[in-house]
């Protein structure tokens, strides 16, 4: 996998810490990893208890292996991702997780 394992572990720990464990049956934040990016999603059970959980994208962290940097993207209402221009690419994924956590523009958590 092109994504650094330590960074992926950090992202997953961050996701697990977003919601207290006793509330995970109602809402959870997860990291879906692909070859060059990690999508942070909010997971909720179906409203009527039938079917699959709802998975809503919150943000995407893209890894540029050649530059050794992470970039941050936000998701619009159609689940299309756009570069978040208020955070520069960085080799430290925690800096971008902090940006998502603070959400100064209310673009990630609403």
Short mmCIF file of C-alpha atoms in Angstrom, two decimals:
data_model
loop_
_atom_site.label_atom_id
_atom_site.label_comp_id
_atom_site.label_asym_id
_atom_site.label_seq_id
_atom_site.Cartn_x
_atom_site.Cartn_y
_atom_site.Cartn_z
CA UNK A 1 0.00 0.00 0.00
CA UNK A 2 1.32 3.43 -0.90
CA UNK A 3 -0.10 5.09 2.22
CA UNK A 4 2.33 5.03 5.18
CA UNK A 5 1.07 2.49 7.74
CA UNK A 6 1.84 4.74 10.72
CA UNK A 7 -0.21 7.57 9.20
CA UNK A 8 -3.10 5.21 8.48
CA UNK A 9 -3.01 3.99 12.08
CA UNK A 10 -3.00 7.62 13.30
CA UNK A 11 -6.02 8.44 11.11
CA UNK A 12 -7.93 5.40 12.38
CA UNK A 13 -7.16 6.26 16.03
CA UNK A 14 -8.34 9.82 15.38
CA UNK A 15 -11.60 8.51 13.88
CA UNK A 16 -12.20 6.20 16.85
CA UNK A 17 -11.72 9.16 19.21
CA UNK A 18 -14.28 11.41 17.49
CA UNK A 19 -17.29 9.72 19.11
CA UNK A 20 -17.37 8.13 22.59
CA UNK A 21 -17.42 4.34 22.32
CA UNK A 22 -20.76 4.00 24.09
CA UNK A 23 -22.39 5.99 21.26
CA UNK A 24 -20.97 3.92 18.38
CA UNK A 25 -24.32 2.14 17.97
CA UNK A 26 -25.78 5.55 16.99
CA UNK A 27 -22.92 7.18 15.08
CA UNK A 28 -19.33 6.34 14.32
CA UNK A 29 -16.51 7.90 12.32
CA UNK A 30 -14.44 5.53 10.20
CA UNK A 31 -11.53 5.67 7.76
CA UNK A 32 -11.90 3.94 4.40
CA UNK A 33 -8.40 3.43 2.97
CA UNK A 34 -7.56 3.13 -0.72
CA UNK A 35 -4.18 3.09 -2.45
CA UNK A 36 -3.58 6.86 -2.48
CA UNK A 37 -6.22 8.30 -0.18
CA UNK A 38 -8.20 7.82 3.01
CA UNK A 39 -11.85 8.88 3.14
CA UNK A 40 -13.24 9.82 6.54
CA UNK A 41 -16.91 8.84 6.76
CA UNK A 42 -19.70 9.23 9.28
CA UNK A 43 -21.58 5.94 9.74
CA UNK A 44 -25.15 5.79 11.07
CA UNK A 45 -27.56 2.87 11.34
CA UNK A 46 -30.59 2.91 9.02
CA UNK A 47 -33.31 5.18 10.41
CA UNK A 48 -35.89 2.38 10.38
CA UNK A 49 -33.53 -0.37 11.51
CA UNK A 50 -33.67 -2.14 8.15
CA UNK A 51 -30.86 -2.30 5.62
CA UNK A 52 -27.29 -1.13 5.52
CA UNK A 53 -25.85 1.75 7.55
CA UNK A 54 -25.61 5.18 5.94
CA UNK A 55 -22.04 6.20 5.11
CA UNK A 56 -21.58 9.96 4.57
CA UNK A 57 -18.18 11.25 3.44
CA UNK A 58 -16.73 13.99 5.63
CA UNK A 59 -13.23 14.53 4.22
CA UNK A 60 -10.56 12.90 2.13
CA UNK A 61 -6.85 12.84 2.84
CA UNK A 62 -4.76 12.23 -0.29
CA UNK A 63 -1.21 10.93 -0.11
CA UNK A 64 1.27 12.14 -2.72
CA UNK A 65 4.01 9.55 -2.52
CA UNK A 66 6.43 11.45 -4.79
CA UNK A 67 6.29 14.55 -2.58
CA UNK A 68 5.72 12.73 0.70
CA UNK A 69 2.78 14.99 1.52
CA UNK A 70 -0.86 14.77 2.51
CA UNK A 71 -3.55 17.06 1.05
CA UNK A 72 -7.01 17.71 2.43
CA UNK A 73 -10.29 17.62 0.48
CA UNK A 74 -13.88 18.35 1.50
CA UNK A 75 -17.03 16.64 0.26
CA UNK A 76 -19.94 18.50 -1.28
CA UNK A 77 -23.61 17.45 -1.11
CA UNK A 78 -23.10 15.14 -4.11
CA UNK A 79 -20.13 13.40 -2.44
CA UNK A 80 -17.67 15.00 -4.86
CA UNK A 81 -14.37 16.04 -3.32
CA UNK A 82 -12.73 19.45 -3.66
CA UNK A 83 -9.33 20.58 -2.43
CA UNK A 84 -9.54 22.49 0.84
CA UNK A 85 -7.46 25.53 0.01
CA UNK A 86 -7.14 26.77 3.60
CA UNK A 87 -4.76 23.94 4.51
CA UNK A 88 -1.47 23.47 2.69
CA UNK A 89 -0.16 20.01 1.84
CA UNK A 90 2.00 18.64 4.64
CA UNK A 91 4.06 15.56 5.43
CA UNK A 92 2.33 15.42 8.84
CA UNK A 93 -1.18 14.00 8.56
CA UNK A 94 -1.97 15.08 12.13
CA UNK A 95 -1.92 18.72 11.01
CA UNK A 96 -4.77 18.01 8.59
CA UNK A 97 -6.67 15.97 11.16
CA UNK A 98 -6.45 19.00 13.45
CA UNK A 99 -7.92 21.18 10.66
CA UNK A 100 -10.84 18.76 10.27
CA UNK A 101 -11.29 18.64 14.04
CA UNK A 102 -11.36 22.45 14.42
CA UNK A 103 -13.49 22.91 11.30
CA UNK A 104 -13.12 26.70 11.34
CA UNK A 105 -15.27 27.05 8.19
CA UNK A 106 -17.91 24.46 9.20
CA UNK A 107 -17.32 22.65 5.91
CA UNK A 108 -16.57 19.23 7.39
CA UNK A 109 -18.99 18.78 10.29
CA UNK A 110 -21.58 21.40 9.37
#
